[in-house]
Coordinates of C-alpha atoms in Angstrom, one line a residue:
Chain A
M25 CA 0.0 0.1 0.1
L26 CA 2.8 2.4 1.3
A27 CA 4.4 2.0 -2.4
R28 CA 1.5 2.9 -4.0
I29 CA 1.0 6.2 -2.4
L30 CA 4.3 7.4 -1.4
P31 CA 5.4 8.4 -4.9
R32 CA 1.9 10.3 -4.8
L33 CA 2.9 12.2 -1.9
R34 CA 5.2 14.9 -2.9
G35 CA 6.7 18.7 -1.7
A36 CA 9.9 20.5 -1.4
A37 CA 12.7 17.8 -0.2
P38 CA 13.1 17.8 4.2
L39 CA 16.7 17.6 5.1
L40 CA 15.9 14.2 6.2
G41 CA 12.3 11.5 5.5
P42 CA 10.0 10.3 4.8
G43 CA 11.8 6.2 5.8
D44 CA 13.6 6.7 9.4
D45 CA 12.2 7.0 12.4
A46 CA 11.2 10.4 12.6
A47 CA 11.8 13.4 9.6
M48 CA 14.2 16.1 10.0
I49 CA 12.7 19.4 8.7
A50 CA 14.4 23.0 9.0
A51 CA 13.5 25.6 11.5
P52 CA 15.1 29.1 10.2
G53 CA 15.4 31.5 13.0
G54 CA 15.1 28.5 16.0
A55 CA 11.6 28.0 16.1
F56 CA 8.3 26.4 14.1
V57 CA 4.6 26.4 14.3
I58 CA 2.7 23.5 14.6
T59 CA -0.5 22.5 14.2
V60 CA -2.5 19.4 14.1
D61 CA -5.9 18.6 12.1
T62 CA -8.1 15.7 11.2
L63 CA -10.7 14.5 9.0
V64 CA -13.4 12.2 9.2
E65 CA -15.7 10.4 6.9
N66 CA -19.5 11.2 8.0
Q67 CA -18.6 13.8 10.1
D68 CA -15.8 15.8 8.1
F69 CA -17.2 14.8 4.8
R70 CA -19.3 12.4 3.1
L71 CA -18.0 10.0 0.2
H72 CA -21.9 9.8 -0.9
W73 CA -24.2 13.0 -0.8
P74 CA -27.9 13.9 -0.5
S75 CA -27.3 15.5 -4.1
G76 CA -26.2 12.4 -5.9
F77 CA -22.7 13.6 -5.9
E78 CA -19.5 11.0 -5.0
S79 CA -16.4 12.8 -3.6
S80 CA -13.7 11.7 -4.5
G81 CA -9.7 10.7 -2.5
F82 CA -8.5 14.4 -4.4
D83 CA -11.1 16.2 -2.9
V84 CA -10.4 14.9 0.9
G85 CA -6.8 14.8 0.5
W86 CA -7.2 18.5 -0.7
K87 CA -9.1 19.9 2.0
S88 CA -7.1 18.2 4.5
A89 CA -3.9 20.0 3.3
A90 CA -5.9 23.3 2.9
Q91 CA -7.2 23.3 6.1
N92 CA -4.1 22.4 8.0
L93 CA -2.0 25.2 5.6
S94 CA -5.1 27.2 6.5
D95 CA -3.8 27.8 10.2
I96 CA 0.0 28.0 9.7
N97 CA -1.1 31.0 7.2
A98 CA -3.3 32.5 9.9
M99 CA -0.2 32.9 12.1
G100 CA 1.0 34.8 9.3
A101 CA 4.0 31.4 8.8
Y102 CA 4.4 29.3 5.7
A103 CA 4.4 26.1 5.5
T104 CA 8.0 24.0 6.2
A105 CA 6.6 20.4 6.7
A106 CA 3.1 18.0 7.2
V107 CA 3.2 14.4 8.4
I108 CA 0.1 12.3 7.6
S109 CA -1.9 9.3 9.3
L110 CA -4.1 7.3 7.7
T111 CA -6.7 5.3 8.9
L112 CA -8.4 3.1 6.5
P113 CA -11.3 0.7 6.4
H114 CA -10.1 -2.9 4.5
S115 CA -12.9 -1.7 2.2
T116 CA -11.0 1.3 0.4
P117 CA -9.7 0.9 -2.5
V118 CA -6.5 1.8 -3.0
R119 CA -7.0 3.8 -6.2
W120 CA -9.4 6.3 -3.8
V121 CA -6.3 6.4 -1.4
E122 CA -4.0 6.9 -4.5
E123 CA -6.1 10.8 -5.6
L124 CA -6.6 11.4 -1.8
A125 CA -2.4 11.2 -1.6
E126 CA -2.6 13.5 -5.4
G127 CA -5.4 15.8 -3.9
F128 CA -3.1 16.6 -0.9
S129 CA -0.1 17.1 -3.1
A130 CA -2.0 18.8 -5.5
A131 CA -3.4 21.4 -2.9
V132 CA 0.1 22.2 -1.4
R133 CA 1.5 22.7 -4.7
E134 CA -1.5 25.1 -6.3
L135 CA -2.0 26.4 -2.8
G136 CA 1.4 27.8 -3.5
A137 CA 3.0 26.0 -0.4
L138 CA 6.3 25.2 -2.0
D139 CA 8.5 25.0 0.9
C140 CA 6.5 22.9 2.6
S141 CA 7.7 18.8 2.8
I142 CA 5.4 15.9 3.0
A143 CA 8.0 14.8 5.5
G144 CA 6.2 11.3 6.8
G145 CA 3.4 9.6 7.8
D146 CA 1.4 6.1 9.8
L147 CA -0.8 3.9 7.5
G148 CA -3.3 1.9 9.6
R149 CA -6.6 -0.1 9.4
G150 CA -10.2 1.5 11.2
S151 CA -13.5 1.5 10.7
E152 CA -13.9 3.8 8.9
V153 CA -11.7 6.8 7.1
S154 CA -9.8 8.9 8.7
I155 CA -6.9 11.4 8.0
T156 CA -4.8 13.3 10.4
A157 CA -2.2 15.7 9.1
A158 CA 0.2 17.7 11.2
V159 CA 1.7 20.8 9.7
T160 CA 4.7 23.2 10.7
G161 CA 5.6 26.4 9.2
A162 CA 8.6 29.4 10.0
L163 CA 7.9 32.2 10.7
P164 CA 9.4 35.2 8.2
T165 CA 9.0 37.9 10.5
G166 CA 10.3 36.0 13.7
K167 CA 7.2 36.5 15.3
P168 CA 3.9 35.0 15.3
I169 CA 0.7 37.2 14.7
L170 CA -2.0 36.0 17.6
R171 CA -5.9 36.1 17.4
S172 CA -5.4 38.0 20.9
G173 CA -3.7 41.5 19.9
A174 CA -6.8 43.2 18.1
K175 CA -6.8 46.3 19.4
P176 CA -9.9 49.7 19.7
S177 CA -9.8 51.4 16.2
D178 CA -8.3 48.8 14.2
I179 CA -9.5 47.6 11.0
V180 CA -11.0 44.4 11.0
A181 CA -10.3 43.3 7.4
V182 CA -11.1 39.9 5.6
N183 CA -8.7 37.8 2.8
G184 CA -10.7 35.5 0.6
V185 CA -14.1 34.4 -0.3
L186 CA -16.9 34.0 2.8
G187 CA -20.3 31.4 2.5
V188 CA -19.1 29.8 -0.2
A189 CA -18.0 26.2 1.3
A190 CA -21.6 26.6 3.4
A191 CA -23.4 27.4 0.2
G192 CA -21.7 24.3 -1.6
L193 CA -22.8 22.3 1.4
A194 CA -26.2 23.2 1.2
L195 CA -26.1 22.2 -2.3
L196 CA -24.6 18.9 -1.3
D197 CA -26.9 17.9 0.4
S198 CA -29.5 19.1 -1.3
T199 CA -32.0 16.7 -3.6
L200 CA -30.9 19.2 -6.5
P201 CA -29.5 16.8 -8.7
A202 CA -25.9 17.1 -9.0
A203 CA -26.1 16.0 -12.4
D204 CA -28.2 19.3 -13.2
W205 CA -26.4 21.9 -11.2
T206 CA -25.1 25.0 -13.5
E207 CA -21.7 26.0 -13.8
A208 CA -22.1 28.5 -11.1
E209 CA -23.5 26.1 -8.6
A210 CA -21.0 23.8 -9.8
G211 CA -18.5 26.3 -8.8
I212 CA -19.7 27.1 -5.9
V213 CA -19.7 22.9 -4.9
Q214 CA -16.0 23.9 -6.5
G215 CA -15.5 25.6 -3.1
Q216 CA -16.4 23.9 -0.6
R217 CA -14.8 20.6 -1.7
R218 CA -11.7 22.8 -2.6
P219 CA -11.1 25.7 -0.6
K220 CA -8.1 27.9 -0.8
P221 CA -6.4 29.4 1.6
P222 CA -4.9 32.3 0.5
L223 CA -1.5 31.0 1.6
H224 CA 1.0 33.8 0.9
A225 CA -1.7 36.5 2.6
G226 CA -0.6 35.6 5.7
P227 CA 3.0 36.3 5.8
E228 CA 2.3 39.3 3.9
A229 CA 0.0 40.6 6.3
A230 CA 2.5 40.0 9.3
R231 CA 5.1 42.7 7.3
A232 CA 2.3 44.8 6.8
G233 CA 1.9 45.2 10.5
A234 CA -1.5 42.8 11.2
T235 CA -2.0 43.4 14.7
A236 CA -4.3 40.0 15.2
M237 CA -5.0 37.5 12.5
M238 CA -6.9 33.7 12.6
D239 CA -8.1 31.7 10.1
L240 CA -11.5 31.6 9.2
S241 CA -12.4 28.2 9.7
D242 CA -16.2 28.2 11.7
G243 CA -17.6 31.8 10.0
L244 CA -16.8 35.3 10.6
L245 CA -19.3 35.8 13.5
K246 CA -17.9 32.7 15.6
D247 CA -14.3 33.2 14.6
G248 CA -14.7 36.8 14.6
Q249 CA -16.1 36.1 18.6
R250 CA -12.9 34.6 19.3
M251 CA -10.9 37.1 18.9
A252 CA -13.2 39.4 20.5
T253 CA -13.0 37.5 23.6
A254 CA -8.9 36.8 22.9
S255 CA -8.4 40.4 22.4
G256 CA -10.5 41.9 25.1
A257 CA -12.2 43.9 22.6
N258 CA -14.8 44.5 20.4
V259 CA -15.3 43.2 16.7
C260 CA -18.1 45.3 14.8
I261 CA -18.9 44.0 11.1
E262 CA -21.0 46.1 8.7
R263 CA -23.3 44.6 6.5
G264 CA -22.7 47.2 4.0
A265 CA -18.9 45.7 3.5
L266 CA -20.3 42.1 2.7
L267 CA -22.9 43.0 -0.3
N268 CA -20.6 41.4 -2.8
D269 CA -20.2 38.4 -0.4
I270 CA -24.2 37.9 0.0
E271 CA -24.4 38.6 -4.1
R272 CA -22.2 36.0 -5.0
L273 CA -24.4 32.9 -3.1
E274 CA -28.6 34.8 -4.2
P275 CA -28.3 32.4 -7.1
I276 CA -28.0 29.4 -4.8
S277 CA -29.8 30.3 -2.3
N278 CA -32.5 31.6 -5.0
A279 CA -32.3 27.4 -6.2
L280 CA -32.6 26.2 -2.7
G281 CA -35.3 29.3 -1.8
C282 CA -33.3 30.7 1.4
D283 CA -31.2 33.0 2.6
P284 CA -27.6 33.5 1.9
L285 CA -26.4 36.0 4.7
P286 CA -26.2 32.9 7.1
W287 CA -23.6 31.2 4.7
V288 CA -22.0 34.6 4.7
L289 CA -22.1 35.7 8.1
A290 CA -21.8 31.7 10.0
G291 CA -20.6 29.3 7.2
G292 CA -18.1 27.1 8.3
E293 CA -14.6 26.0 6.2
D294 CA -14.0 28.9 3.5
H295 CA -10.5 29.0 5.2
G296 CA -9.7 32.5 4.3
L297 CA -7.5 35.1 6.9
L298 CA -9.7 37.4 9.4
A299 CA -7.0 39.8 10.6
T300 CA -7.2 43.4 12.4
F301 CA -4.5 46.4 11.1
P302 CA -3.7 49.8 12.4
A303 CA -6.2 52.2 11.4
E304 CA -3.5 54.2 9.0
A305 CA -2.4 51.2 7.6
D306 CA -2.9 50.8 4.0
L307 CA -4.3 46.7 3.8
P308 CA -2.3 44.3 1.7
P309 CA -3.3 43.2 -1.5
G310 CA -6.5 40.5 -1.1
F311 CA -7.4 42.5 2.3
R312 CA -10.9 44.2 2.2
P313 CA -12.1 45.8 4.9
V314 CA -15.4 44.6 6.8
G315 CA -15.5 46.4 10.2
V316 CA -13.4 47.9 12.8
V317 CA -12.2 47.0 16.5
Q318 CA -13.8 48.8 19.1
A319 CA -13.0 49.5 23.2
L320 CA -15.7 47.6 25.5
E321 CA -18.7 50.1 26.1
P322 CA -18.6 51.5 30.0
G323 CA -20.5 48.3 32.1
E324 CA -19.9 46.3 29.2
S325 CA -17.8 43.1 30.6
N326 CA -17.8 40.6 27.9
P327 CA -15.8 41.6 24.1
K328 CA -18.8 40.6 21.1
V329 CA -18.6 40.5 17.8
Y330 CA -21.1 42.7 16.6
F331 CA -23.2 42.8 13.2
D332 CA -24.9 46.5 12.4
G333 CA -24.3 47.3 15.6
L334 CA -26.3 44.5 17.0
A335 CA -24.4 41.8 19.8
Q336 CA -24.5 38.5 18.4
G337 CA -25.6 35.5 20.0
A338 CA -23.7 32.5 21.5
S339 CA -24.6 30.3 19.0
I340 CA -23.3 31.2 15.7
G341 CA -20.8 29.1 13.3
Y342 CA -20.2 25.2 13.9
D343 CA -18.6 23.7 16.8
H344 CA -18.2 19.7 17.0
F345 CA -19.1 19.4 20.8
E346 CA -21.9 22.2 20.9
G347 CA -24.9 21.2 22.3
Chain B
M1 CA -15.4 18.6 26.3
L2 CA -11.7 20.9 25.8
A3 CA -12.7 22.7 29.0
R4 CA -12.2 19.2 30.9
I5 CA -9.2 17.7 29.0
L6 CA -6.7 20.5 28.6
P7 CA -5.8 21.3 32.1
R8 CA -4.7 17.7 32.3
L9 CA -2.5 17.5 29.5
R10 CA 0.6 19.0 31.0
G11 CA 4.3 18.9 29.9
A12 CA 6.9 22.0 29.3
A13 CA 5.7 25.4 28.3
P14 CA 5.8 25.6 24.5
L15 CA 6.6 29.1 23.2
L16 CA 3.5 29.5 22.6
G17 CA 0.3 27.7 22.8
P18 CA -2.5 25.9 23.1
G19 CA -5.5 28.3 21.5
D20 CA -4.5 30.1 18.4
D21 CA -4.1 28.9 15.4
A22 CA -1.0 26.8 15.4
A23 CA 1.0 26.6 18.7
M24 CA 4.9 28.0 18.4
I25 CA 8.0 25.6 19.5
A26 CA 11.6 26.3 20.2
A27 CA 14.2 24.7 17.4
P28 CA 17.4 25.2 19.0
G29 CA 20.1 24.5 16.3
G30 CA 17.8 25.9 13.1
A31 CA 16.4 22.0 13.0
F32 CA 13.8 20.1 14.4
V33 CA 12.8 15.7 14.1
I34 CA 9.1 15.2 14.1
T35 CA 6.9 11.9 13.6
V36 CA 3.3 10.6 14.1
D37 CA 1.1 7.7 15.0
T38 CA -2.1 6.7 15.3
L39 CA -3.6 4.4 17.8
V40 CA -7.4 2.7 16.9
E41 CA -9.5 1.0 19.3
N42 CA -10.3 -2.6 18.4
Q43 CA -6.5 -2.5 15.9
D44 CA -4.3 -0.9 18.3
F45 CA -5.9 -1.0 21.6
R46 CA -8.9 -3.1 22.9
L47 CA -11.1 -1.8 25.6
H48 CA -12.6 -5.4 26.5
W49 CA -10.2 -8.3 26.4
P50 CA -10.4 -12.2 26.5
S51 CA -9.1 -12.3 30.2
G52 CA -11.8 -9.7 31.6
F53 CA -9.5 -7.2 31.9
E54 CA -10.6 -3.4 31.0
S55 CA -7.9 -1.3 29.2
S56 CA -8.0 2.5 30.7
G57 CA -8.1 5.8 29.2
F58 CA -4.6 6.3 31.6
D59 CA -3.6 3.1 29.4
V60 CA -4.2 4.2 25.8
G61 CA -3.0 7.9 26.3
W62 CA 0.1 6.5 27.7
K63 CA 0.9 4.3 24.7
S64 CA 0.2 6.9 22.1
A65 CA 3.1 9.0 24.3
A66 CA 5.6 6.5 24.2
Q67 CA 5.3 5.5 21.0
N68 CA 5.7 8.6 19.7
L69 CA 8.6 9.8 22.6
S70 CA 10.4 6.4 21.4
D71 CA 10.4 7.4 17.9
I72 CA 11.9 10.7 18.8
N73 CA 14.3 8.8 20.8
A74 CA 15.8 6.3 18.1
M75 CA 16.8 9.4 16.0
G76 CA 18.7 10.8 19.0
A77 CA 17.0 13.5 19.8
Y78 CA 14.6 13.9 22.9
A79 CA 11.1 15.6 22.7
T80 CA 9.8 19.8 22.5
A81 CA 6.1 18.9 21.6
A82 CA 3.5 16.9 20.8
V83 CA -0.1 18.0 19.0
I84 CA -2.8 15.5 19.8
S85 CA -5.5 14.6 17.6
L86 CA -8.4 12.7 19.4
T87 CA -11.8 11.5 17.4
L88 CA -14.5 10.4 20.4
P89 CA -17.6 8.5 19.7
H90 CA -20.7 9.7 21.4
S91 CA -20.7 7.5 23.7
T92 CA -17.1 7.7 25.2
P93 CA -17.6 9.1 28.6
V94 CA -16.2 12.1 29.5
R95 CA -14.0 10.9 32.4
W96 CA -12.3 7.9 29.8
V97 CA -11.2 11.3 28.0
E98 CA -9.7 12.7 31.1
E99 CA -7.7 9.8 31.7
L100 CA -6.2 9.6 28.5
A101 CA -4.9 13.1 29.0
E102 CA -3.8 12.5 32.0
G103 CA -2.2 9.1 30.7
F104 CA -0.5 11.2 28.0
S105 CA 0.7 13.5 30.3
A106 CA 2.1 11.2 32.9
A107 CA 4.2 9.5 30.3
V108 CA 5.6 12.3 29.2
R109 CA 6.8 13.6 33.1
E110 CA 7.3 9.9 33.8
L111 CA 9.3 8.8 31.0
G112 CA 11.5 12.2 31.3
A113 CA 10.7 14.4 28.6
L114 CA 11.2 17.4 30.5
D115 CA 10.8 19.5 27.6
C116 CA 7.9 18.4 25.8
S117 CA 5.0 20.6 26.0
I118 CA 1.9 19.7 25.3
A119 CA 1.0 22.3 22.8
G120 CA -2.2 21.5 20.9
G121 CA -4.8 19.4 19.6
D122 CA -7.7 19.0 17.9
L123 CA -11.1 17.2 19.0
G124 CA -13.7 15.9 16.5
R125 CA -16.7 12.8 16.3
G126 CA -16.3 9.5 14.8
S127 CA -17.8 5.9 15.1
E128 CA -14.3 4.6 17.0
V129 CA -11.9 5.6 19.4
S130 CA -8.7 7.5 17.1
I131 CA -6.3 9.4 19.0
T132 CA -3.4 11.1 16.5
A133 CA -0.1 12.1 18.4
A134 CA 2.6 14.4 16.3
V135 CA 5.8 14.7 18.4
T136 CA 8.9 17.0 17.6
G137 CA 12.4 16.7 18.5
A138 CA 15.4 18.6 19.0
L139 CA 18.9 17.0 18.3
P140 CA 21.7 17.6 20.9
T141 CA 24.1 16.6 18.6
G142 CA 23.0 18.5 15.6
K143 CA 22.5 15.2 13.9
P144 CA 20.1 12.8 13.5
I145 CA 21.0 9.0 14.0
L146 CA 19.7 7.0 10.9
R147 CA 18.8 3.5 10.3
S148 CA 20.8 3.3 7.2
G149 CA 24.5 3.7 9.3
A150 CA 25.4 0.2 10.2
K151 CA 29.0 -0.8 8.8
P152 CA 30.3 -4.5 8.9
S153 CA 32.0 -5.1 12.4
D154 CA 29.7 -3.1 14.4
I155 CA 28.2 -3.9 17.5
V156 CA 24.7 -4.6 17.5
A157 CA 23.1 -3.5 20.7
V158 CA 20.0 -3.1 22.2
N159 CA 18.6 -0.9 24.2
G160 CA 15.3 -2.3 26.7
V161 CA 13.0 -5.1 27.0
L162 CA 12.2 -7.7 24.5
G163 CA 9.1 -9.8 23.9
V164 CA 7.4 -8.3 27.5
A165 CA 4.9 -6.7 25.5
A166 CA 4.0 -9.7 23.1
A167 CA 4.2 -11.5 26.4
G168 CA 1.0 -9.0 27.9
L169 CA -0.7 -9.2 24.7
A170 CA -0.8 -12.8 24.9
L171 CA -2.4 -12.5 28.6
L172 CA -4.8 -10.2 28.0
D173 CA -6.2 -12.1 24.7
S174 CA -5.7 -15.3 26.5
T175 CA -8.6 -16.9 28.7
L176 CA -6.4 -16.9 32.0
P177 CA -8.8 -14.3 33.7
A178 CA -7.4 -11.0 34.6
A179 CA -8.5 -12.0 38.5
D180 CA -6.6 -14.9 38.5
W181 CA -2.7 -12.9 37.4
T182 CA -0.1 -13.3 39.8
E183 CA 2.3 -10.3 40.4
A184 CA 4.6 -11.4 37.8
E185 CA 2.1 -11.8 35.2
A186 CA 0.4 -8.0 36.0
G187 CA 3.7 -6.7 35.7
I188 CA 4.4 -8.1 32.1
V189 CA 1.1 -6.7 30.8
Q190 CA 1.9 -3.8 32.9
G191 CA 5.0 -3.3 30.2
Q192 CA 2.4 -4.2 27.1
R193 CA -0.1 -1.6 28.5
R194 CA 2.5 1.1 29.7
P195 CA 5.6 0.4 27.2
K196 CA 8.7 2.4 28.8
P197 CA 11.0 3.9 26.2
P198 CA 14.7 4.6 27.2
L199 CA 13.8 8.2 27.1
H200 CA 17.4 9.6 28.0
A201 CA 19.6 6.2 25.9
G202 CA 19.0 7.9 22.3
P203 CA 20.7 11.4 22.8
E204 CA 23.4 9.3 24.7
A205 CA 23.9 6.9 22.0
A206 CA 24.4 9.6 19.5
R207 CA 27.2 11.0 21.8
A208 CA 28.6 8.0 22.4
G209 CA 29.1 7.7 18.4
A210 CA 25.8 5.0 17.6
T211 CA 26.4 4.6 13.5
A212 CA 22.3 3.7 13.3
M213 CA 19.8 3.3 15.8
M214 CA 15.9 2.8 15.5
D215 CA 12.8 2.1 17.6
L216 CA 11.9 -1.7 18.5
S217 CA 8.4 -1.4 17.5
D218 CA 7.3 -4.2 15.1
G219 CA 10.1 -6.8 16.7
L220 CA 13.9 -7.8 17.0
L221 CA 13.7 -9.5 14.0
K222 CA 11.5 -7.2 11.3
D223 CA 13.2 -4.3 12.6
G224 CA 16.5 -5.6 12.2
Q225 CA 16.0 -6.4 8.8
R226 CA 14.7 -2.9 8.2
M227 CA 18.2 -1.7 9.6
A228 CA 19.5 -4.1 7.6
T229 CA 18.2 -3.1 4.3
A230 CA 18.4 0.6 5.1
S231 CA 22.1 -0.1 5.6
G232 CA 23.1 -2.7 2.8
A233 CA 24.7 -4.8 5.7
N234 CA 23.2 -8.1 7.7
V235 CA 22.7 -7.7 11.3
C236 CA 23.7 -11.0 12.9
I237 CA 21.7 -11.6 16.5
E238 CA 23.2 -14.5 18.8
R239 CA 20.7 -16.5 20.9
G240 CA 23.0 -16.4 23.4
A241 CA 22.6 -12.9 23.6
L242 CA 18.9 -13.5 24.5
L243 CA 18.9 -15.5 27.3
N244 CA 17.6 -13.7 30.4
D245 CA 15.1 -12.3 27.8
I246 CA 13.6 -15.8 27.0
E247 CA 14.2 -16.6 30.7
R248 CA 12.0 -13.8 31.6
L249 CA 9.0 -14.7 30.0
E250 CA 9.4 -18.4 30.4
P251 CA 6.5 -17.9 33.5
I252 CA 4.0 -16.9 30.9
S253 CA 5.3 -19.2 28.3
N254 CA 4.5 -21.8 30.9
A255 CA 1.5 -20.7 31.9
L256 CA 0.1 -20.0 28.6
G257 CA 1.9 -23.1 27.3
C258 CA 3.7 -21.7 24.3
D259 CA 7.3 -21.0 23.2
P260 CA 8.9 -17.7 24.6
L261 CA 11.2 -17.2 21.9
P262 CA 8.8 -15.9 18.9
W263 CA 7.6 -13.5 21.6
V264 CA 11.8 -11.9 22.2
L265 CA 12.5 -12.4 18.5
A266 CA 9.2 -11.4 16.9
G267 CA 7.1 -9.6 19.3
G268 CA 6.4 -5.8 19.3
E269 CA 5.5 -2.6 20.8
D270 CA 8.4 -3.0 23.5
H271 CA 9.9 0.6 22.3
G272 CA 13.3 -0.1 23.4
L273 CA 16.3 0.6 20.8
L274 CA 18.5 -1.3 18.3
A275 CA 21.4 0.4 17.7
T276 CA 25.1 0.0 15.8
F277 CA 28.2 1.0 17.6
P278 CA 31.8 0.8 15.9
A279 CA 33.2 -2.6 17.2
E280 CA 36.1 -0.8 19.8
A281 CA 33.3 1.7 21.2
D282 CA 32.1 1.5 24.7
L283 CA 28.4 1.1 25.0
P284 CA 26.6 3.2 26.8
P285 CA 24.8 2.4 29.8
G286 CA 21.7 0.4 29.1
F287 CA 22.8 -1.0 25.9
R288 CA 24.0 -4.8 25.8
P289 CA 25.4 -5.9 23.0
V290 CA 23.0 -8.9 20.9
G291 CA 25.2 -9.2 17.7
V292 CA 27.4 -7.7 15.1
V293 CA 27.6 -6.5 12.1
Q294 CA 28.2 -8.1 8.9
A295 CA 28.8 -7.4 5.3
L296 CA 27.0 -9.4 2.6
E297 CA 28.8 -12.9 1.5
P298 CA 30.6 -12.8 -1.9
G299 CA 27.3 -13.3 -4.6
E300 CA 24.6 -12.2 -1.9
S301 CA 22.3 -9.1 -3.2
N302 CA 19.9 -8.7 -0.4
P303 CA 20.7 -7.9 3.3
K304 CA 19.3 -9.6 5.7
V305 CA 18.9 -10.6 9.0
Y306 CA 20.6 -13.5 10.5
F307 CA 19.5 -15.9 13.8
D308 CA 22.4 -17.8 15.3
G309 CA 23.9 -17.6 11.7
L310 CA 20.8 -18.3 9.9
A311 CA 18.6 -15.9 7.5
Q312 CA 15.3 -15.3 8.4
G313 CA 12.6 -15.0 6.5
A314 CA 10.3 -12.0 5.2
S315 CA 7.2 -12.7 7.1
I316 CA 8.3 -11.8 10.7
G317 CA 7.2 -8.9 13.2
Y318 CA 3.9 -7.5 12.8
D319 CA 2.7 -5.1 10.0
H320 CA -0.6 -3.7 9.7
F321 CA -0.7 -4.3 6.0
E322 CA 1.1 -7.7 5.4
G323 CA -1.4 -9.8 3.3

């Protein structure tokens, strides 16, 4: 099995690996960042969708790479290595696993993680498909951008799409047959299957003086709430800044008979960046303002995310262990 | 859930983390080593055994830490950080997961990985318990000890027990009721449940000039074969060097009516070290000679592991994807 998979896992060359007990990775600056994420069949992805769509191994591999690379990007870092652990049922076709390896490698390459080696892994049996990747990164500015650094009067900015992955999920989960999707609909589903974190934007934001930054993985409001809580300041989002995001999804919401706004505000898995910059900063390419950071009101003790001046509740966005 | 688990995951302090998109870890010398391993319920561990024994979360957490720390040890490195991804069914009791976190932390501490932080993690749902850990390490000598460096006339040496984990597994899998185990039997089972990789021995072997080193995870002969193949030389093991290992397991083999030798030669999961040293080297503390490295015979093209002068076949030791 490994002999079929390893040639399909391609990236930059590590200092050593895979093949020994551990791989060896360069850490310029004498430090590195590290993240880990798991995708489990029927929890984080489906192989067969109500719409009749079939997810390929390529899609799952791409998504595993993208979500981990996005976490590294959100620190202001660039990826240096990935190690992958795969759990596979006996019934999984070898070709599906080969495609998974190809999808992981394609994401690393096409998203521009050119310094990321695929340095090692582990392969085991289980009753459901599960893929865990740990990805490491290097910090070009020497220091990470945390979610806790947002200051009152900072600009709140976003890089990347909002709500596309959620709208794509709605299409996959719908009874609108995949075979009948328009080109626009198929494009939105593609955004769910193969998210495109803007990988160079994280280090660029760090160089441009971003005060706080995080990955948009669980929706603008929920992730904004996390930034507000970590920073001790309110994160205030303006609807007027999201009109293009809403408009982009209207053909989908019209076809499904629903409101596109919840996708834009609370949809997860887009893997763009939420960042704050000093008011006087020039936003780096790809970032657009969506609001401002404000100090807590007198008497206000819990930092909140506001949408058009209204404080948002706790039950927004996606959380595995909610409820 | 996380609020219950995180306080139980204790280790050294990382430069940053957990709590942001990624953790930040020091990498003295400008490089690090990294490994990843997964344990899956009913594949790599059981919760309920034929003997009536019940595995605790503590045992599973300990084992996950031990096997990853052992891989770092086998590079001649000391662990600097662990990130953990947990997949849990809805039915898993929170207390069991707390124990898992406590077991992981206890292994880090009691095995002596005092520089290892538990830097972050991921928590998700699935139909079976699965724990993946990625562990990083630093190289005190600046270079890793590979499995490919064994040279003809080198001493082959082992640090740690041989066959104990396999004998313990045989007891767990037997119909000998756990309630009736002798103290010696319970001790052997403890070796399976909570293996003790000799963590300081890896860096010590590197400093003492080890030419090759690897983790004994799949049995002496299978791992010896891997070292032989990687090094292009024969690894020759002498039965006379293993008499104490065999004798230690005789009470168990007598109780179960079987031969202890296969445990010593082919039993996995002991997580000791297999290393080679120049013939003139003083073996560092804890290492004992078990054989020698020999050049391939004229006409011999495939390096092999030999036991008492007899070449061993390919089907030795444990491999998830065999057959």
